[in-house]
CSV table of C-alpha atoms in Angstrom, one decimal:
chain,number,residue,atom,x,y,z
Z,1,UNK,CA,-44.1,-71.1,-13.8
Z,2,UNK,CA,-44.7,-73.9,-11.4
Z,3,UNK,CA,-44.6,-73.8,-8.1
Z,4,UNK,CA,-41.4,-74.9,-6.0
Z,5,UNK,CA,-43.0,-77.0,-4.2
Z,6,UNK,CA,-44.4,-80.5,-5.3
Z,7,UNK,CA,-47.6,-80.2,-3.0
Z,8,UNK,CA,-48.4,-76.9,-4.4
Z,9,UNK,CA,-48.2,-74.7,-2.1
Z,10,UNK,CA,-45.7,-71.9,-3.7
Z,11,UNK,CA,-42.4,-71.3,-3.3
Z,12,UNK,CA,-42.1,-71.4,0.0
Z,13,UNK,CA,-44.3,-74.1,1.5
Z,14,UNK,CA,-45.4,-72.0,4.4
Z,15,UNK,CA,-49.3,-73.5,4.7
Z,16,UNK,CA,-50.4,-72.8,7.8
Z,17,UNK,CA,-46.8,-73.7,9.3
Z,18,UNK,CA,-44.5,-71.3,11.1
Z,19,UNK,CA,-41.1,-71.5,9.0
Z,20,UNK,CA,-38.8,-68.4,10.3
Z,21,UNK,CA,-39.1,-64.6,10.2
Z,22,UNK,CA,-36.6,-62.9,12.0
Z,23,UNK,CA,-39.4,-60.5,14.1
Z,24,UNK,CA,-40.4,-63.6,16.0
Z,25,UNK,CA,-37.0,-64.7,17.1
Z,26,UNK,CA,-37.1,-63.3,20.4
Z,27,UNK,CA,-41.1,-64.0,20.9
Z,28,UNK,CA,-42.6,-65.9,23.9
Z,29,UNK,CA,-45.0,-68.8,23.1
Z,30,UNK,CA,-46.4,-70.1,19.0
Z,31,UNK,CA,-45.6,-67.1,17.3
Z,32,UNK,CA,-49.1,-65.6,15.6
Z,33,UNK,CA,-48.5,-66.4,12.3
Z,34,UNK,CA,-51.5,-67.1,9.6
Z,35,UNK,CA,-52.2,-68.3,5.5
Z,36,UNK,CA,-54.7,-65.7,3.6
Z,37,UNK,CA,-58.0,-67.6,2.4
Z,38,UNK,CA,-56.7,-67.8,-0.6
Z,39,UNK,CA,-53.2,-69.6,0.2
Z,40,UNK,CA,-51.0,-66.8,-1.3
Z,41,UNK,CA,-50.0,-64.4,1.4
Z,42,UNK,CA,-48.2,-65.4,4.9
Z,43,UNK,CA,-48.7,-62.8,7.3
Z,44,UNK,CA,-48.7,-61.4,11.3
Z,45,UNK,CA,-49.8,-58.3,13.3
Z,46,UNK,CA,-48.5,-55.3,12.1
Z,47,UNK,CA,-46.9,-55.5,16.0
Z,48,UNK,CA,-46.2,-59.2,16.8
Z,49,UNK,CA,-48.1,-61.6,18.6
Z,50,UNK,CA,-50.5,-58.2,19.3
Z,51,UNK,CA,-53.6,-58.7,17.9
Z,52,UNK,CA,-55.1,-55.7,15.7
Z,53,UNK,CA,-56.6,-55.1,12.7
Z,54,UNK,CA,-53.1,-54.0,10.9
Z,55,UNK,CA,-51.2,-56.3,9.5
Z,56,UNK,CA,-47.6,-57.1,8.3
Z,57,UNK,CA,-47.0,-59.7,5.3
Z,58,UNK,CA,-44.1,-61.9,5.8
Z,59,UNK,CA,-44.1,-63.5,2.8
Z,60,UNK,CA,-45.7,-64.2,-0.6
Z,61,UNK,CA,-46.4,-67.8,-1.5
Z,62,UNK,CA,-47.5,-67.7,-4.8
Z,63,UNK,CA,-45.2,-67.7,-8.1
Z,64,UNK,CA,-46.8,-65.1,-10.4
Z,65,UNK,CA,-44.1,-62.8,-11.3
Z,66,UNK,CA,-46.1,-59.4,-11.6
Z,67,UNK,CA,-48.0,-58.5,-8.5
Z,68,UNK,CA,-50.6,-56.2,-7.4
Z,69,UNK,CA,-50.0,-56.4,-3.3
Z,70,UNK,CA,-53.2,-56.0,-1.6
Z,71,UNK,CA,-54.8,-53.5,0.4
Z,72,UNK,CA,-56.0,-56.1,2.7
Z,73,UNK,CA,-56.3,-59.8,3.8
Z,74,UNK,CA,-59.3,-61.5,5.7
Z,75,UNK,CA,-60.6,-57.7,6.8
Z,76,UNK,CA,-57.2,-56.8,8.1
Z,77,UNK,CA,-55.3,-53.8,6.4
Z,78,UNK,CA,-51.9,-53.9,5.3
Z,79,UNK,CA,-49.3,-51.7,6.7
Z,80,UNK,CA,-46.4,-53.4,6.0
Z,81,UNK,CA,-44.1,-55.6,4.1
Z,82,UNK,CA,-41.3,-57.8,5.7
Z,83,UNK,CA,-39.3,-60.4,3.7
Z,84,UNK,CA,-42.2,-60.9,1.4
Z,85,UNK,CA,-40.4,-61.4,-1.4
Z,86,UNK,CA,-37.2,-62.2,-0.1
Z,87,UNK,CA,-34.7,-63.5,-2.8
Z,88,UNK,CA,-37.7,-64.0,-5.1
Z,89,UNK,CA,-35.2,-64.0,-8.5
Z,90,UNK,CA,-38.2,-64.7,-11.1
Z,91,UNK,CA,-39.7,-61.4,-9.7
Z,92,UNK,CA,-40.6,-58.6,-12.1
Z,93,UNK,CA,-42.4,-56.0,-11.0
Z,94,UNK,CA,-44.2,-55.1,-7.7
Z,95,UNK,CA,-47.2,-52.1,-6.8
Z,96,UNK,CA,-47.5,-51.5,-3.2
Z,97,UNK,CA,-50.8,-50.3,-1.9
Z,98,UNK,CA,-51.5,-47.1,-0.1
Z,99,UNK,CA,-51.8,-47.5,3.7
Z,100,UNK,CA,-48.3,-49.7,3.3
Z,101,UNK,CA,-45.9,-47.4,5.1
Z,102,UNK,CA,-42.8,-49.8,5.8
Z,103,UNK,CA,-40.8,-52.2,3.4
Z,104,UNK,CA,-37.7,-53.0,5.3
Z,105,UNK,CA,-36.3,-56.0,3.6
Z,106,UNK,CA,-39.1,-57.0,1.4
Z,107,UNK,CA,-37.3,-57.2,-1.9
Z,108,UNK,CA,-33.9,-57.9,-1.0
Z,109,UNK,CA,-32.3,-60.4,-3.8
Z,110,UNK,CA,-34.7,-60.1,-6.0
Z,111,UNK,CA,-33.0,-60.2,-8.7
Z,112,UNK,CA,-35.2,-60.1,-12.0
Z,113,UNK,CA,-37.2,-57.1,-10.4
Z,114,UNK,CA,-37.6,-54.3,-13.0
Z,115,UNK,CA,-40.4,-52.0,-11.6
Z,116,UNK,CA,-41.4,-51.1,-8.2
Z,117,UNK,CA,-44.3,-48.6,-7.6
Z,118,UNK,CA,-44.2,-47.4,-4.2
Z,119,UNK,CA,-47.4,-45.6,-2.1
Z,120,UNK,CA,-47.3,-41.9,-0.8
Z,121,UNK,CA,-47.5,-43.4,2.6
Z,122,UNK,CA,-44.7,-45.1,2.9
Z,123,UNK,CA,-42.2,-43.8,5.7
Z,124,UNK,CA,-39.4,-47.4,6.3
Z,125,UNK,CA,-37.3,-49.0,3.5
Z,126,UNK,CA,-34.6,-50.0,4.9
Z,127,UNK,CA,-32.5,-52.5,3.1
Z,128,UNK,CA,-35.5,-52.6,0.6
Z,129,UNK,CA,-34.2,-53.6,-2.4
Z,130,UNK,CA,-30.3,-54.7,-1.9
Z,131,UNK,CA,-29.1,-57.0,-4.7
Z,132,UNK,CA,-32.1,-55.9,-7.0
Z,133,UNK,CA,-29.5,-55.9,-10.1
Z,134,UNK,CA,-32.1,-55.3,-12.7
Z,135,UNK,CA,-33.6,-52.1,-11.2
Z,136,UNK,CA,-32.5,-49.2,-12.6
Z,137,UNK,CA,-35.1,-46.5,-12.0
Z,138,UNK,CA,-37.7,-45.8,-8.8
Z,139,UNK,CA,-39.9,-43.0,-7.5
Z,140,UNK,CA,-39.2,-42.5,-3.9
Z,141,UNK,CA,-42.0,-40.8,-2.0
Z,142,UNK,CA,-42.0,-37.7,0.0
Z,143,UNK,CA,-42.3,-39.1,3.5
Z,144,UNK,CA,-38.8,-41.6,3.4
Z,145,UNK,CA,-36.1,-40.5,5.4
Z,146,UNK,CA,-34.0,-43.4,5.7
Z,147,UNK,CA,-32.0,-45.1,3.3
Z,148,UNK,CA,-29.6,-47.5,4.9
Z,149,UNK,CA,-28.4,-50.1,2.6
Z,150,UNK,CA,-31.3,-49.7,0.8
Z,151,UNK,CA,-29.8,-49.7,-3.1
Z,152,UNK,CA,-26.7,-51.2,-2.6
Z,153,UNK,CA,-26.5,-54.0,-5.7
Z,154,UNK,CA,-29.1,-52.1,-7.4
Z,155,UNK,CA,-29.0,-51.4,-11.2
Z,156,UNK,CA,-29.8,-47.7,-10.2
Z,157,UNK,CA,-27.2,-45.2,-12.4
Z,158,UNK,CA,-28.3,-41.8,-11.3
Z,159,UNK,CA,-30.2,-41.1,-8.0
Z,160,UNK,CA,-31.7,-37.6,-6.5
Z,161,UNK,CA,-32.4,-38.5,-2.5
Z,162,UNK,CA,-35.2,-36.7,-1.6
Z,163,UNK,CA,-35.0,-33.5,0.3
Z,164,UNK,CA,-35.6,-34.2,4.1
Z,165,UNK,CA,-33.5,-37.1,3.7
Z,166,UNK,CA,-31.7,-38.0,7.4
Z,167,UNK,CA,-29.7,-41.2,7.2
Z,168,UNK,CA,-27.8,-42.7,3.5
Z,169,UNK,CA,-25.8,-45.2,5.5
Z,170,UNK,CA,-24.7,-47.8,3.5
Z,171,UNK,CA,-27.5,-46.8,0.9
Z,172,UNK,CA,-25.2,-47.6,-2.2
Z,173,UNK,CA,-22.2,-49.8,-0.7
Z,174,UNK,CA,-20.2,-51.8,-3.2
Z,175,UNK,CA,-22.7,-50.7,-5.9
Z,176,UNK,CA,-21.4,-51.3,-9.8
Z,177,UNK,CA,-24.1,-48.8,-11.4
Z,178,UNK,CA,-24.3,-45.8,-9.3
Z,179,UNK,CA,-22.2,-43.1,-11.3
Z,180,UNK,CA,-23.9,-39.8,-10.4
Z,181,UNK,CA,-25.8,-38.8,-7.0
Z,182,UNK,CA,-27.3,-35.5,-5.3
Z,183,UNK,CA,-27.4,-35.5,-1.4
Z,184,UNK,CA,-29.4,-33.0,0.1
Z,185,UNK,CA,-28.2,-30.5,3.1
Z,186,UNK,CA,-30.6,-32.6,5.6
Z,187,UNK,CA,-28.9,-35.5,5.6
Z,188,UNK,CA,-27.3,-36.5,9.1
Z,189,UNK,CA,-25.4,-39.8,8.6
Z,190,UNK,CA,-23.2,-40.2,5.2
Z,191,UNK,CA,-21.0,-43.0,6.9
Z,192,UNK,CA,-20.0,-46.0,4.4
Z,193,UNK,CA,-23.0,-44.6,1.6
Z,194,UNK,CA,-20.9,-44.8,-1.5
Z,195,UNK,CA,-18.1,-47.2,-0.2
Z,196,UNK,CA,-16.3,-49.4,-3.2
Z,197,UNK,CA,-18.3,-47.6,-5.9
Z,198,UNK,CA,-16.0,-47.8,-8.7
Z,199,UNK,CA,-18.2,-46.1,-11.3
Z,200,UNK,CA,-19.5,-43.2,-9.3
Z,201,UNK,CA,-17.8,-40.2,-10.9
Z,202,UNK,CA,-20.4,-36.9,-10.1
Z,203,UNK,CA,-21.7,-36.0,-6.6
Z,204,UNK,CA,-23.5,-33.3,-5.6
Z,205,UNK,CA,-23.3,-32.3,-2.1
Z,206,UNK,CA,-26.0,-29.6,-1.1
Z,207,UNK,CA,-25.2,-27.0,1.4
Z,208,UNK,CA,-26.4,-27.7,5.3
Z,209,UNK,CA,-24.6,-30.9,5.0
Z,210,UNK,CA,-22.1,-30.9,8.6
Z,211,UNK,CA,-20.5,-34.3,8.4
Z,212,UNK,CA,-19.2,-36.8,5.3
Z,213,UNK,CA,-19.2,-39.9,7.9
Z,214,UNK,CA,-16.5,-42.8,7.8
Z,215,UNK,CA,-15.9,-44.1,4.7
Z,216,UNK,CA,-18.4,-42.7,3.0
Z,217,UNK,CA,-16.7,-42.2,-0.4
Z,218,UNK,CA,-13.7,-45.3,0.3
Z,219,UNK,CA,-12.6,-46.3,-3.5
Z,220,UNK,CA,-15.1,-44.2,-5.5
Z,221,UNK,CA,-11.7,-44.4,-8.0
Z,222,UNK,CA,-13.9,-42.4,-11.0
Z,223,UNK,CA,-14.9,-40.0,-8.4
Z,224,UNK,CA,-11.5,-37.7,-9.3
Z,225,UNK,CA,-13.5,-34.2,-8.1
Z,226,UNK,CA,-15.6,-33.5,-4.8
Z,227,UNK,CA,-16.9,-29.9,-4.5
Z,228,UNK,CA,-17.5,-29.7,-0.5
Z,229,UNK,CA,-19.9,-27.0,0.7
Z,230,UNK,CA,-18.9,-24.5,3.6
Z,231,UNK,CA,-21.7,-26.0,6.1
Z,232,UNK,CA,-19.7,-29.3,6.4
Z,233,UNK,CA,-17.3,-29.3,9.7
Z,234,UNK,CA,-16.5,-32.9,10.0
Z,235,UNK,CA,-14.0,-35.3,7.9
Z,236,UNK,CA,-14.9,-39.1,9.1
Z,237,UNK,CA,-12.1,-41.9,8.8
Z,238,UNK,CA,-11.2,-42.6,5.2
Z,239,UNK,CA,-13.9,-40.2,4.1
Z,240,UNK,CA,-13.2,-38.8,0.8
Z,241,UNK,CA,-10.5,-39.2,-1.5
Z,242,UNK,CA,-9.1,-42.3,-0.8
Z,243,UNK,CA,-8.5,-46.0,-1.8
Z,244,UNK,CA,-7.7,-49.4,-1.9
Z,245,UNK,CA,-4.4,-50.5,-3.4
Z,246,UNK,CA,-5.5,-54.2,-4.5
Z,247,UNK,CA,-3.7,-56.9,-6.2
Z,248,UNK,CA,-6.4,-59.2,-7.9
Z,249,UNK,CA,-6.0,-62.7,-8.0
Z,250,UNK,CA,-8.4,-63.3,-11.2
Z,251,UNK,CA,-9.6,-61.4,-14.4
Z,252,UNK,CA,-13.4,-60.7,-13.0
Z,253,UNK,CA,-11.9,-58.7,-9.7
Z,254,UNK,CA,-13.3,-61.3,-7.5
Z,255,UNK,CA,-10.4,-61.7,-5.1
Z,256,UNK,CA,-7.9,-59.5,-4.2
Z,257,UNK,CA,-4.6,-58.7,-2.0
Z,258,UNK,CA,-5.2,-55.3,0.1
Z,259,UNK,CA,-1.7,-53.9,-0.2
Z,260,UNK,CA,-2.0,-50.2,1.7
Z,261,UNK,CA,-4.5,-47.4,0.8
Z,262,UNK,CA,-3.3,-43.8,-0.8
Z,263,UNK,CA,-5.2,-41.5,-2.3
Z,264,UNK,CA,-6.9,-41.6,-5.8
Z,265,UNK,CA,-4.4,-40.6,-8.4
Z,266,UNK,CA,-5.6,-37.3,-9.6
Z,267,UNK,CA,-8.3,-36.6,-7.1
Z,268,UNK,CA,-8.9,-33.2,-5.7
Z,269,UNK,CA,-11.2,-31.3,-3.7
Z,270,UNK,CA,-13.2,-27.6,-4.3
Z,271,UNK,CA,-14.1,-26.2,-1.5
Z,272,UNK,CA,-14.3,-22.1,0.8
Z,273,UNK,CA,-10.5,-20.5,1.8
Z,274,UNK,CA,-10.5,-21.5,5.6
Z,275,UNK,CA,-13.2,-24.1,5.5
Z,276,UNK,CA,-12.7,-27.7,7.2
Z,277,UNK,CA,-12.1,-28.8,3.4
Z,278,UNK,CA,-9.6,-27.0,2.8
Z,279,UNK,CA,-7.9,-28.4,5.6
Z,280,UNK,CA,-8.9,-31.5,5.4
Z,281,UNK,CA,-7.4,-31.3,1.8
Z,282,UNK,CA,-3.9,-30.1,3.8
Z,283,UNK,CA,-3.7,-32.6,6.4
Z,284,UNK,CA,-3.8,-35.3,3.4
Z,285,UNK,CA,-2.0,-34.0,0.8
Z,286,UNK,CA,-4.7,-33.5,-1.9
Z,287,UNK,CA,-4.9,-30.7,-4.0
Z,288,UNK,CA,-7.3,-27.9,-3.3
Z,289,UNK,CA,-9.1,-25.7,-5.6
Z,290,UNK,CA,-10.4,-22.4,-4.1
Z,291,UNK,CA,-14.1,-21.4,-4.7
């Protein structure tokens, strides 16, 4: 593959120039920003404009589509990864060292990227890998607790969170893949997680869950039967059961009409006599199945 550039310099053109990376929008002064030796890697302090000998890479410059991401550049260790890859199509497949322990962003739109191998270490991955269509499998570590908008557009069809999971907002909206999920009893904040996920048709909710947020299963229209465990208290806006009444304007669904919400023919929810499901199941006409 040949670089995007004509002058060589990779796909991005970076050199020693400062191009834009949203952490240095609000800095005072020539933001820190440096070229690795060998031309491939753009990167800053792990904390901006602070020098130290951590370091963040902001973005890969080179066009090799298989990439081992170093441990560390000019002496300094890597500890995270910002847009790096950002809408890199031609991408493949990724290892992130150990040390690395954040990833917010890094692979979003990448859409040819196949395998990611992820280190123990990492704690942040945040909107990660949205739009990664051709990823359909990944081992999450032990140490992530937050998974906001991380997988939505992924080609991911079953996903486990791990337990001590806190926060799924978002994690899968508007996904086409996702058809089966298990969301552990530590998870905080549901809101919006599964929203317009056609395909999804199995969830597992573990007990210890307290609140489905807003939203959080909005036109799931295969999801037809929600078993809610006895620890959840809380309905959010729209939460489960519901949908979209659309009129589309083309054959691919690309556009539609909204034309009101009701709930999705033959939906129902299993749940405890005297819970907040089976109320919640009263209050909008849904039929409940007794546990």
């Amino acid at each position: 593959m040949e670089a995007y550039y004509s002058d060589g310099r990779g796909r991005y053109g970076t050199g020693e120039s400062f191009d834009w990376f949203y952490k240095y929008e609000d800095c005072d002064g020539e933001p820190q920003i440096f070229t690795s030796s060998d031309g491939l890697w753009t990167y800053g302090f792990a904390e901006p404009n602070v020098p130290s000998d951590k370091i963040e890479i902001l973005r890969y410059n080179g066009c090799e589509t298989n990439i081992t991401v170093p441990e560390a550049l000019d002496g300094k260790s890597v500890v995270a990864l910002g847009d790096t890859f950002n809408s890199f199509f031609e991408l493949e497949s990724v290892v992130v060292p150990e040390g690395v322990t954040d990833i917010v962003g890094a692979f979003h739109g990448c859409e040819g990227l196949k395998k990611v191998t992820l280190p123990q270490s990492l704690e942040n991955m945040e909107y990660a890998l949205n739009c990664c269509f051709s990823l359909e499998e990944i081992n999450i570590p032990p140490k992530v607790e937050d998974f906001s908008h991380t997988f939505s557009g992924t080609g991911i069809k079953t996903f486990v969170f791990p337990q001590g999971t806190k926060t799924i907002y978002s994690s899968f909206f508007d996904s086409e893949a996702i058809r089966k999920v298990v969301i552990p009893g530590s998870v905080l904040d549901t809101t919006e997680a599964f929203s317009d996920c056609e395909n999804l048709s199995e969830v597992t909710l573990e007990d210890g869950i307290e609140e489905i947020g807003d939203y959080t299963f909005f036109h799931c229209t295969s999801l037809l039967e929600l078993e809610i465990p006895k620890s959840v208290k809380t309905f959010g806006k729209l939460s489960v059961g519901y949908m979209e009444i659309r009129e589309y304007m083309d054959s691919r669904k690309m556009a539609f009409r909204i034309k009101g919400k009701c709930i999705v023919p033959g939906f129902r929810i299993k749940g405890f006599r005297g819970s907040a499901a089976e109320q919640y199941a009263k209050e909008n006409n849904i039929p409940f199945i007794a546990l």
